[in-house]
XYZ file of C-alpha atoms in Angstrom:
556
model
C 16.284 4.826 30.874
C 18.030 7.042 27.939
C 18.791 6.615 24.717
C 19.919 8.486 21.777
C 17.537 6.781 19.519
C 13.889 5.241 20.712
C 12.589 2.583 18.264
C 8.805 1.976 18.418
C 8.202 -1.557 17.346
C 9.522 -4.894 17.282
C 9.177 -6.942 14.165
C 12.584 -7.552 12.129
C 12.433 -3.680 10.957
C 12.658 -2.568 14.306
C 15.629 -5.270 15.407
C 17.368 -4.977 12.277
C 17.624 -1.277 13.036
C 18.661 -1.682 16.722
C 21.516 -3.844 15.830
C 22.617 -1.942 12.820
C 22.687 1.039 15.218
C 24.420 -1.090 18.370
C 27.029 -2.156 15.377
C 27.691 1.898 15.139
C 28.335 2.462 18.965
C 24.611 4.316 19.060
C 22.774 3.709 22.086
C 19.045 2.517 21.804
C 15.858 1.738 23.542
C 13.182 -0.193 21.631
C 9.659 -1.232 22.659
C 6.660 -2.819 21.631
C 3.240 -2.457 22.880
C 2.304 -5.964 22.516
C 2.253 -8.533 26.099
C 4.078 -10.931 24.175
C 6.437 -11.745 21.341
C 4.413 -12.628 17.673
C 3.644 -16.433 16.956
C 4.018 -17.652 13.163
C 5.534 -17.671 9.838
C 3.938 -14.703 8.652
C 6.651 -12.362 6.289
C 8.934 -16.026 6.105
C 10.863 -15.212 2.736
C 14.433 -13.905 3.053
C 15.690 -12.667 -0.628
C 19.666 -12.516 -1.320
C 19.765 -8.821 -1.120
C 18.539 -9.225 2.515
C 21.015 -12.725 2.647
C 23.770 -10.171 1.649
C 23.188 -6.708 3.714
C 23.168 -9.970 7.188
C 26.689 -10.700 5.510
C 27.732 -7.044 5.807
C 25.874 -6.758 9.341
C 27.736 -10.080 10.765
C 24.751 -12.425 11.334
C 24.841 -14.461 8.237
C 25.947 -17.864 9.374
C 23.454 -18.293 11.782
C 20.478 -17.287 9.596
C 21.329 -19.999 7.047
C 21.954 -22.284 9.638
C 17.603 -21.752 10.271
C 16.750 -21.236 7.147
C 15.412 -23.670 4.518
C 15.276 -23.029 0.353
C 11.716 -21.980 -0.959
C 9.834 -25.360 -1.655
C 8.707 -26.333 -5.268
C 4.736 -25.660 -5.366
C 2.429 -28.217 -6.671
C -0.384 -27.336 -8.124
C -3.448 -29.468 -7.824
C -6.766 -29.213 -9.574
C -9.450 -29.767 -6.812
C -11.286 -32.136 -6.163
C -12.659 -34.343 -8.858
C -9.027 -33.781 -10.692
C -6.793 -36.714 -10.977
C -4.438 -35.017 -13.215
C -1.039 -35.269 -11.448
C -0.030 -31.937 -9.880
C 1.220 -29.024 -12.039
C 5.049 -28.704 -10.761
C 6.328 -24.761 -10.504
C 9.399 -23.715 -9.362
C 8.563 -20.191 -7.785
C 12.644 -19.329 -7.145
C 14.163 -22.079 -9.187
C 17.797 -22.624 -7.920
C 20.699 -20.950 -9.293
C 24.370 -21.614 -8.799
C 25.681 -19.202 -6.772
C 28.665 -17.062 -8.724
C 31.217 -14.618 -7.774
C 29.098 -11.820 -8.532
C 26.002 -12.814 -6.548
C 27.130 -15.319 -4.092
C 24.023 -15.969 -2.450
C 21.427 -15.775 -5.469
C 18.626 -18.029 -3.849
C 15.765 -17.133 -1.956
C 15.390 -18.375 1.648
C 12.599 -19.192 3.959
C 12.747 -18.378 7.531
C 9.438 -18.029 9.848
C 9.284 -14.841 10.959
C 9.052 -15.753 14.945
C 12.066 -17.945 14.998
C 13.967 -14.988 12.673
C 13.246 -12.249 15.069
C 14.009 -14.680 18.032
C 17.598 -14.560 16.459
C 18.128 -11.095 16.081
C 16.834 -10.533 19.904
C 19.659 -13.285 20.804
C 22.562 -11.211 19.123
C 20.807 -7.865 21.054
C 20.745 -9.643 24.512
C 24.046 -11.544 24.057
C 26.268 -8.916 22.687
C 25.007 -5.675 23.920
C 22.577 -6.392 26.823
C 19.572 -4.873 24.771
C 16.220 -6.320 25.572
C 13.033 -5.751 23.663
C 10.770 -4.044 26.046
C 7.341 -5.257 25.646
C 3.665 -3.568 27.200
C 5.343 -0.395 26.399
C 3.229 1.822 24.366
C 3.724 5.395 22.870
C 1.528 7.278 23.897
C 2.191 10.644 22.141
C 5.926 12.520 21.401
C 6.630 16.242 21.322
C 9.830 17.197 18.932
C 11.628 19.709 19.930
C 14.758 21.247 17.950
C 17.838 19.156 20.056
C 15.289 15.936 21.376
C 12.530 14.245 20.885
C 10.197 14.009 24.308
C 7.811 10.576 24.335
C 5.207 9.388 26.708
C 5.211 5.610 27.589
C 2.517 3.811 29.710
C 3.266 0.520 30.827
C 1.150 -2.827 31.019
C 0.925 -2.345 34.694
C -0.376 1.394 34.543
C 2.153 3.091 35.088
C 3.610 5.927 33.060
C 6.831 7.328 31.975
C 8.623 10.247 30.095
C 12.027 9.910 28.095
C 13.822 11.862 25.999
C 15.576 10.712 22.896
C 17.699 12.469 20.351
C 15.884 10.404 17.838
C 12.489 8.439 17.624
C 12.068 5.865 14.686
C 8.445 4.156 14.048
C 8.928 0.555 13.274
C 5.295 0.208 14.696
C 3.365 -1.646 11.571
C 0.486 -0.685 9.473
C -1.298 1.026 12.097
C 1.905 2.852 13.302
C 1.373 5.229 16.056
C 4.561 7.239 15.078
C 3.321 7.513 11.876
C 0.069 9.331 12.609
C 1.161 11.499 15.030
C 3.954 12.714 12.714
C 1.185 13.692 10.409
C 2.907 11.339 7.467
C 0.258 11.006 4.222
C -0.164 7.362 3.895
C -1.124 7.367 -0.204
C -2.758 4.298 -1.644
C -5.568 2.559 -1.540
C -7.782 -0.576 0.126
C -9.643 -3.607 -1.540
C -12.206 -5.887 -0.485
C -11.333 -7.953 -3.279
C -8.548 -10.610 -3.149
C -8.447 -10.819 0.814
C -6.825 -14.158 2.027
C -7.456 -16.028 5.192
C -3.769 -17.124 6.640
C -2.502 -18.549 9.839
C -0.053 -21.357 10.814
C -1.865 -24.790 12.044
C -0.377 -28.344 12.948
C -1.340 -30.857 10.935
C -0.926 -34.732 12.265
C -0.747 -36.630 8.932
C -1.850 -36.915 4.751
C 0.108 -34.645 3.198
C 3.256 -37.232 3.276
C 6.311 -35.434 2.252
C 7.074 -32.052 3.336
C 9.536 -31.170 0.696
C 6.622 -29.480 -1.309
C 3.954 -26.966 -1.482
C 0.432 -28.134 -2.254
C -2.267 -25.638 -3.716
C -5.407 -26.737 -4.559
C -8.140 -25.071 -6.499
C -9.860 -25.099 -10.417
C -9.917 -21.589 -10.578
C -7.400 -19.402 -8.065
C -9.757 -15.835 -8.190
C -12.921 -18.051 -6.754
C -11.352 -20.462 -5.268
C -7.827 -21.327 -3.270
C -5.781 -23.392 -0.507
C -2.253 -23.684 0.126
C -0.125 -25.703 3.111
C 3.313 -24.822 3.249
C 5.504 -26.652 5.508
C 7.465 -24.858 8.068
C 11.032 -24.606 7.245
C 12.168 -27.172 10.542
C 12.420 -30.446 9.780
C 10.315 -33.213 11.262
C 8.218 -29.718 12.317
C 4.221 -30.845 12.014
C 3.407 -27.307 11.683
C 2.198 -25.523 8.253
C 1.839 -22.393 6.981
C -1.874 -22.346 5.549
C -3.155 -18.866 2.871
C -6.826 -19.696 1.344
C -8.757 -17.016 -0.651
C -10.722 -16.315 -3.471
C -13.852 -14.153 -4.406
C -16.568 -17.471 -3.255
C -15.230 -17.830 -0.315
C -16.918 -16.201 2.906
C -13.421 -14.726 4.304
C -15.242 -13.732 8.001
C -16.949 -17.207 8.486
C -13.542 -19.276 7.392
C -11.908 -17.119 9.759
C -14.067 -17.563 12.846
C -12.879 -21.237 13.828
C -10.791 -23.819 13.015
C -13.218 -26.026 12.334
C -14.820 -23.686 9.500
C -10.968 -23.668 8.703
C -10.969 -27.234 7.955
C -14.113 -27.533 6.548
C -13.375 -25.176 3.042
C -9.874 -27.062 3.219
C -11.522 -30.365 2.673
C -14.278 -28.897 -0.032
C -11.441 -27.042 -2.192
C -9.092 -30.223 -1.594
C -10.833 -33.495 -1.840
C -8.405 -34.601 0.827
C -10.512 -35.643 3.912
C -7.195 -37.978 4.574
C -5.510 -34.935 5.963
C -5.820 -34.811 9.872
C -5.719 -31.411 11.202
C -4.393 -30.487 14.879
C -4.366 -27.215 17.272
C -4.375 -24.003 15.262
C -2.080 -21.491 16.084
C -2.923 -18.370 14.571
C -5.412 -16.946 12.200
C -6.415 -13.847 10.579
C -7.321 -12.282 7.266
C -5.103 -10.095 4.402
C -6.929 -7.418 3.198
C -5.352 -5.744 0.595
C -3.812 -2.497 1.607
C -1.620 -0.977 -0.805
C 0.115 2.341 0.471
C 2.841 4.042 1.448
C 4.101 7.487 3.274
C 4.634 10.706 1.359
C 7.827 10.891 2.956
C 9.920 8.804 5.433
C 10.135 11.221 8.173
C 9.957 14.460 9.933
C 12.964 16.116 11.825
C 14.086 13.903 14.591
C 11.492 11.089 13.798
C 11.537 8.638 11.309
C 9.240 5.562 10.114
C 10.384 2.239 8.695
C 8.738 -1.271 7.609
C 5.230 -1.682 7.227
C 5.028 2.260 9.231
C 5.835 3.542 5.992
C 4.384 0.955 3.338
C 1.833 -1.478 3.271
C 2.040 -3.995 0.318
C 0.477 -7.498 -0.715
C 2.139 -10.508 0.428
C 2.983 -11.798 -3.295
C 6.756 -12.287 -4.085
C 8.183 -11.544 -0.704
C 9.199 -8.001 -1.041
C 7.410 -6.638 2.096
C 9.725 -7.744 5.029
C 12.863 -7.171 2.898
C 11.868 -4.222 1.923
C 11.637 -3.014 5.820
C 14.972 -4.401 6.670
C 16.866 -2.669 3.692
C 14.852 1.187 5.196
C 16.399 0.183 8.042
C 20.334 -0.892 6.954
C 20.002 2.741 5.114
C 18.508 4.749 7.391
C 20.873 3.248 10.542
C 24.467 4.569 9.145
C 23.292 7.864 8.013
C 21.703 8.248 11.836
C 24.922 6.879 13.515
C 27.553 9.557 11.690
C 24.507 12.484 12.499
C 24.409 11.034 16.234
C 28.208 11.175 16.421
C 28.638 14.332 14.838
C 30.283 13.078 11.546
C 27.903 13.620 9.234
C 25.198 16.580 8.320
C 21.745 16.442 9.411
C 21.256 17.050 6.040
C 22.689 13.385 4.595
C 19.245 12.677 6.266
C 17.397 13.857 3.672
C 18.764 11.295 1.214
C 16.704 8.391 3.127
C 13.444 9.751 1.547
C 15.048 10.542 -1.503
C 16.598 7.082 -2.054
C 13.971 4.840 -0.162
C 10.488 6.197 -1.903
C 11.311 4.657 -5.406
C 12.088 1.575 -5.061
C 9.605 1.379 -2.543
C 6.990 3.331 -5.282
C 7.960 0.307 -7.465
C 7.618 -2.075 -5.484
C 4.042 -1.521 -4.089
C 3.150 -1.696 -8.112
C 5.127 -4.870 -9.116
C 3.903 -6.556 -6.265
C 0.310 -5.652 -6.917
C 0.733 -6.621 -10.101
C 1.631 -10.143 -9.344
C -1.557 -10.220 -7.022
C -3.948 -9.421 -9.648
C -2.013 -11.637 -12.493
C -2.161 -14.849 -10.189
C -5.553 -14.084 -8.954
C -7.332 -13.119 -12.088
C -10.573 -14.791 -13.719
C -10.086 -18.090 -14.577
C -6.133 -18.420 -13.300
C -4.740 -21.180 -12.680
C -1.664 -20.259 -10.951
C 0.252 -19.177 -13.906
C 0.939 -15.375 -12.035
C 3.294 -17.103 -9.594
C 5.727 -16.937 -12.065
C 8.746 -15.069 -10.431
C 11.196 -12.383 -11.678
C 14.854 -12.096 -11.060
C 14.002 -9.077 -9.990
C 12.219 -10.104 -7.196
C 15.835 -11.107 -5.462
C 16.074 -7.418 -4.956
C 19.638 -7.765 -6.316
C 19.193 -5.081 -8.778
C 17.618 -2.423 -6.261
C 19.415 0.626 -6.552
C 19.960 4.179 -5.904
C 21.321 5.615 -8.900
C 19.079 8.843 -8.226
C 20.672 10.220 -5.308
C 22.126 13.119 -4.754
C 24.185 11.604 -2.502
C 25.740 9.142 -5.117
C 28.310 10.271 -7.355
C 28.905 9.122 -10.425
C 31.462 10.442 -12.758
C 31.405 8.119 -15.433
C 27.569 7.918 -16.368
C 25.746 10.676 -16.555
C 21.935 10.921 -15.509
C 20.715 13.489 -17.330
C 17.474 12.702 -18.898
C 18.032 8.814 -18.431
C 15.127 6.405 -16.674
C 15.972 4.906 -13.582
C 14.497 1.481 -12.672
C 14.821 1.689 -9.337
C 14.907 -2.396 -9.038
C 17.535 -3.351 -12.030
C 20.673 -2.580 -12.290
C 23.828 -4.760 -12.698
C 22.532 -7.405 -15.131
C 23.788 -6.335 -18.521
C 27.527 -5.845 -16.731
C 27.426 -1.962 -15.971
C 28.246 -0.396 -12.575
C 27.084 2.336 -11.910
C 27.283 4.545 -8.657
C 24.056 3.672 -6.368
C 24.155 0.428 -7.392
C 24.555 -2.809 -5.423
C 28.380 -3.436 -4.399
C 29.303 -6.868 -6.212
C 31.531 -9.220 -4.363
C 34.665 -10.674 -5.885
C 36.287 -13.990 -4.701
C 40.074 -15.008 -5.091
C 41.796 -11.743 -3.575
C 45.070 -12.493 -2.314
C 47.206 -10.663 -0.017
C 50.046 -8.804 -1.771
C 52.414 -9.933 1.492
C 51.167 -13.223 2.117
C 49.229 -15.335 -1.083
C 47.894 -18.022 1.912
C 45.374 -15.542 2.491
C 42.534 -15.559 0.124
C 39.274 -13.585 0.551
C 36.289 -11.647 -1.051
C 34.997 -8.185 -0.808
C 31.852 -9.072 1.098
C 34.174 -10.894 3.668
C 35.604 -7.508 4.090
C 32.671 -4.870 3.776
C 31.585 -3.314 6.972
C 28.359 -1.768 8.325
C 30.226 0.037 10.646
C 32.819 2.498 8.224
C 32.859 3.103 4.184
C 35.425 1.216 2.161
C 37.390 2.650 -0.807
C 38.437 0.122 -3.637
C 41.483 1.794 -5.726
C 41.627 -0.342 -8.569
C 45.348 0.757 -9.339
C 48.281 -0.859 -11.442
C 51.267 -1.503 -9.422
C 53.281 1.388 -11.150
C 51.123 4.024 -10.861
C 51.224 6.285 -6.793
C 47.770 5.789 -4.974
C 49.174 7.822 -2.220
C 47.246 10.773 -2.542
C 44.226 8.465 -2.422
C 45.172 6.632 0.130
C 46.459 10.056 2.194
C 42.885 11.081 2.288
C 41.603 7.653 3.173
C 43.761 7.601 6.072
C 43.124 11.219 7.422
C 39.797 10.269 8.871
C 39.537 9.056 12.890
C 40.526 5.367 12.829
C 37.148 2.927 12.012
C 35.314 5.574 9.989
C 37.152 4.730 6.725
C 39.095 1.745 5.484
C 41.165 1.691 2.736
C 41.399 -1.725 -0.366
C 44.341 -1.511 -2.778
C 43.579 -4.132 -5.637
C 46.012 -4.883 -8.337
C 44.825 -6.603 -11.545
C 45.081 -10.209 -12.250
C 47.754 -10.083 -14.330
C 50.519 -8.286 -12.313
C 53.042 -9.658 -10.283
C 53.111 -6.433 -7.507
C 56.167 -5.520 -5.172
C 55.757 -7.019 -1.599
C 56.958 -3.289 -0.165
C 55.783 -0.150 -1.299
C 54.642 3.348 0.388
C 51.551 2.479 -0.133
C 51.198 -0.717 1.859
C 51.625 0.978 4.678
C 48.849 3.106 4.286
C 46.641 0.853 2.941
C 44.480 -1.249 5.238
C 44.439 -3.942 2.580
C 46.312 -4.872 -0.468
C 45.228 -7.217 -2.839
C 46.111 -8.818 -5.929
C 42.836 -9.630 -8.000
C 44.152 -13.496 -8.440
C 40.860 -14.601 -10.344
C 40.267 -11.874 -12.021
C 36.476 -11.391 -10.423
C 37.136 -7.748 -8.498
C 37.801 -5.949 -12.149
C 34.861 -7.888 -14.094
C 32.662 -7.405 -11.569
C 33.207 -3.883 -10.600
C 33.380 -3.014 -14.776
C 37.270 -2.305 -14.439
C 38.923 -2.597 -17.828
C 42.211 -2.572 -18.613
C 43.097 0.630 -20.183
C 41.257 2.504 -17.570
C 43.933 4.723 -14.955
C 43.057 4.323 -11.361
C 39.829 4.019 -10.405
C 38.042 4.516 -6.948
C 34.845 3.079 -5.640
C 33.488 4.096 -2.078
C 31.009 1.187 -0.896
C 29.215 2.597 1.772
C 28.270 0.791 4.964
C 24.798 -0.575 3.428
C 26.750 -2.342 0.547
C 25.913 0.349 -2.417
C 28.495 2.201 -4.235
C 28.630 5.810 -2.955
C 31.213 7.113 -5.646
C 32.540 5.524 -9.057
C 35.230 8.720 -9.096
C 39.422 8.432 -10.561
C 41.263 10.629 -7.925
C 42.127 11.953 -4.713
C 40.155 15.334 -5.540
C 36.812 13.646 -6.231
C 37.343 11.609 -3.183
C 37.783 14.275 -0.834
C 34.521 16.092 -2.793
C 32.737 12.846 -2.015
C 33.326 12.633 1.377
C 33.590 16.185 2.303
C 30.076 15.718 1.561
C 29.381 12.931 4.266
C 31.237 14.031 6.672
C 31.729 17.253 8.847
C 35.141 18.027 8.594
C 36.692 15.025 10.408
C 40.242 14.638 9.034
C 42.822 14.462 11.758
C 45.065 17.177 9.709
């Protein structure tokens, strides 16, 4: 069976990028070598970034409608303590705003997540995950990519692809083949036995999230409760330099054993375990993204530690900005060139990430801690990620010349800057009809670039809008927004070429998006992964933009 692109691997990466390439009308084929589909919580947290790029993708409501907010930890000295428990929020919860409307951190097992995003594959485009299907080996040739699959049952098969993308995890066959560097380094130190295991009865309620232990580098336990309620199944992570991480991990009952020596709590009645393994640390990533026609993704191109929940976000947001870029290249819009740019905007924050995140290993495991290292950043919600070095950004109100870019904040001090995360804005109401109220993210697509002409009602955004419109239908769409404080026209020209008009009624579109009053029209192009492609002021700068993206695809 054909495809134009084969994805190796099945974990969320993998999915994510399936759907986000189904979503773009580009035929795929993914596969996983494994017999069977992964058990266990394993990469569970879910931070708004993610929570907002499922918004854009159209699978939103049905991952809150799983998922569960991060539970408080309690911290328990261990076992002749009788001190009450040391409370710590990890993500403490935030009101959601117009600017960042889903600012908390979720929890999702990672079995019931990817479950999900297989449903939306089967149910609404017949794709199923193909499982004992291995790579074998790939030849790339200058139009195709040529791969060799055996099956469970023996048998073999060759199929060409226009693209091959390596979802495949740490030990990523893609990856190696492709002859990708993968930099960093390993540790024997701060290794961590985890698993999932049912447990019968002790722990009472499961609204929190014990950890026991005097001193968290020689000793540690944790039971986290699965995110289902009335579930009896926990989430278990125990490490520390005195522990014998090969022995613990041999048998549940040497499982249960350091549990109750750590703990003090013999009242706590294990069941079946359902998984087990150990963490080692493993802290790298690829010299570069990809090769050609083949690509890697998720833990194929970085391997991180598990503190903070970066890791499986991380993967999904490679894939959201690899899969747009591939769909115009597949369909002949864009440049193989705009290819380029997912190296170039993907290595950063990916460089900082592997750092910060090591960072919080070694400051919660260090000599003598006591858990104070799980402190969390806002940072951490990924909300400030950004790709303000790009050359395929454009920004023409900053300049970058000779300025740092923290490739994980942007946003909080009120700038916007192109690269950046789109904000949303609340309380838009339609210029021909004020029962309709919406937001930006409500309208945001992963399937075409949106233009926001922030424009007074007096002032012609037809030349804007005339270049909007002379793209095939779907690839752009076009958002007129009027400030708060006008009263504009119900007909003008420019309705009719808009695909949306707008009257900022709260005010959130122009404080959000850094708008101020005495500024002339301004355009922002949010591309299809939610992050401002262009902060420009005219129709010349717009068609420079996009003449850059695309391959000469106006209908004039």
């Amino acid at each position: 069976m054909g495809a134009s692109v084969l994805i190796v691997g099945s974990g969320l990466s993998g999915l994510v990028l399936a759907l986000a390439l189904l979503r773009n009308g580009v035929s795929v084929r993914i596969i996983d070598k494994a017999p069977k589909f992964g058990v266990g919580q394993r990469g569970c947290g879910i931070q708004p970034r993610t929570l907002e790029l499922y918004k854009i993708l159209g699978i939103l409501p049905q991952v809150l409608e799983l998922a569960r907010p991060v539970p408080i930890i309690h911290l328990h000295s261990s076992p002749e303590g009788n001190n009450p428990p040391k409370i710590l929020d990890l993500n403490a919860a935030m009101e959601n705003t117009p600017l960042y409307p889903c600012i908390n951190p979720m929890i999702l097992g990672q079995d019931r997540h990817e479950e999900l995003i297989r449903s939306y594959l089967r149910q609404e485009y017949n794709c199923e995950v193909e499982l004992a299907t291995e790579l074998v080996s790939f030849e790339q040739q200058a139009t195709c990519i040529i791969a060799h699959l055996s099956h469970g049952g023996g048998t073999t098969e060759t199929v060409v692809s226009d693209w091959l993308v390596g979802t495949d995890g740490a030990h990523s066959t893609v990856r190696k083949q492709l002859g990708l560097t993968f930099m960093g380094e390993s540790r024997t130190s701060d290794s961590l036995v985890v698993g999932d295991v049912h447990v019968k009865g002790g722990l009472g309620d499961r609204e929190h999230w014990p950890f026991w232990g005097n001193d968290f580098v020689r000793k540690v336990v944790s039971l986290r409760p699965f995110e289902i309620k009335d579930d009896d199944r926990y989430n278990f992570m125990m490490g520390g330099l005195d522990i014998d991480h090969d022995k613990v991990a041999s048998s549940r009952e040497e499982l249960i054993k350091l549990f109750y020596e750590v703990s003090g709590r013999r009242d706590v009645e294990f069941g079946d375990l359902i998984w087990m393994g150990i963490w080692r640390p493993n802290i790298r990533m690829v010299d570069k993204f990809g090769k050609g026609r083949v690509f890697v993704a998720g833990d194929a191109a970085h391997v991180h530690p598990p503190a903070g929940g970066q890791g499986m976000n991380s993967g999904v947001q490679d894939s959201l900005n690899l899969a747009w870029k591939l769909a115009l290249v597949q369909k002949n819009i864009a440049p193989v060139s705009i290819l380029e740019s997912y190296t170039q905007e993907r290595m950063p924050v990916i460089a900082y990430m592997l750092n910060m995140t090591d960072g919080l290993i070694k400051s919660t495991m260090k000599e003598g801690g006591t858990g104070e290292g799980f402190s969390r950043d806002f940072n951490l919600r990924q909300l400030g990620v950004n790709y303000r070095g790009s050359t395929l950004v454009v920004d023409e109100k900053h300049t970058r010349r000779g300025e740092f870019i923290d490739p994980y904040r942007s946003g909080e001090d009120g700038t916007v800057r192109g690269g950046d995360r789109a904000p949303d804005a609340p309380g838009l109401v339609a210029v021909n009809d004020d029962s309709i109220s919406t937001s930006l993210f409500e309208i945001f697509q992963f399937t075409c670039h949106t233009v926001l002409i922030f424009s007074d009602p007096k002032d012609d955004q037809s030349d804007i809008l005339n270049i909007s419109t002379s793209y095939p239908q779907g690839l752009v769409q076009s958002v007129v927004i009027y400030p708060q404080s006008t009263t504009p026209p119900s007909m003008l020209a420019v309705h009719r070429l808009a695909d949306h008009v707008f009257a900022d009624r709260d005010g959130f579109a122009y404080k959000n998006y850094n708008i101020v009053g005495s500024d002339a029209t301004k355009v922002v192009v949010v591309r299809p992964d939610g992050y401002i492609g262009a902060l420009i002021s005219g129709a010349d700068s717009l068609a420079s933009y996009f003449g850059a993206i695309f391959l000469g695809q106006t209908m004039f």
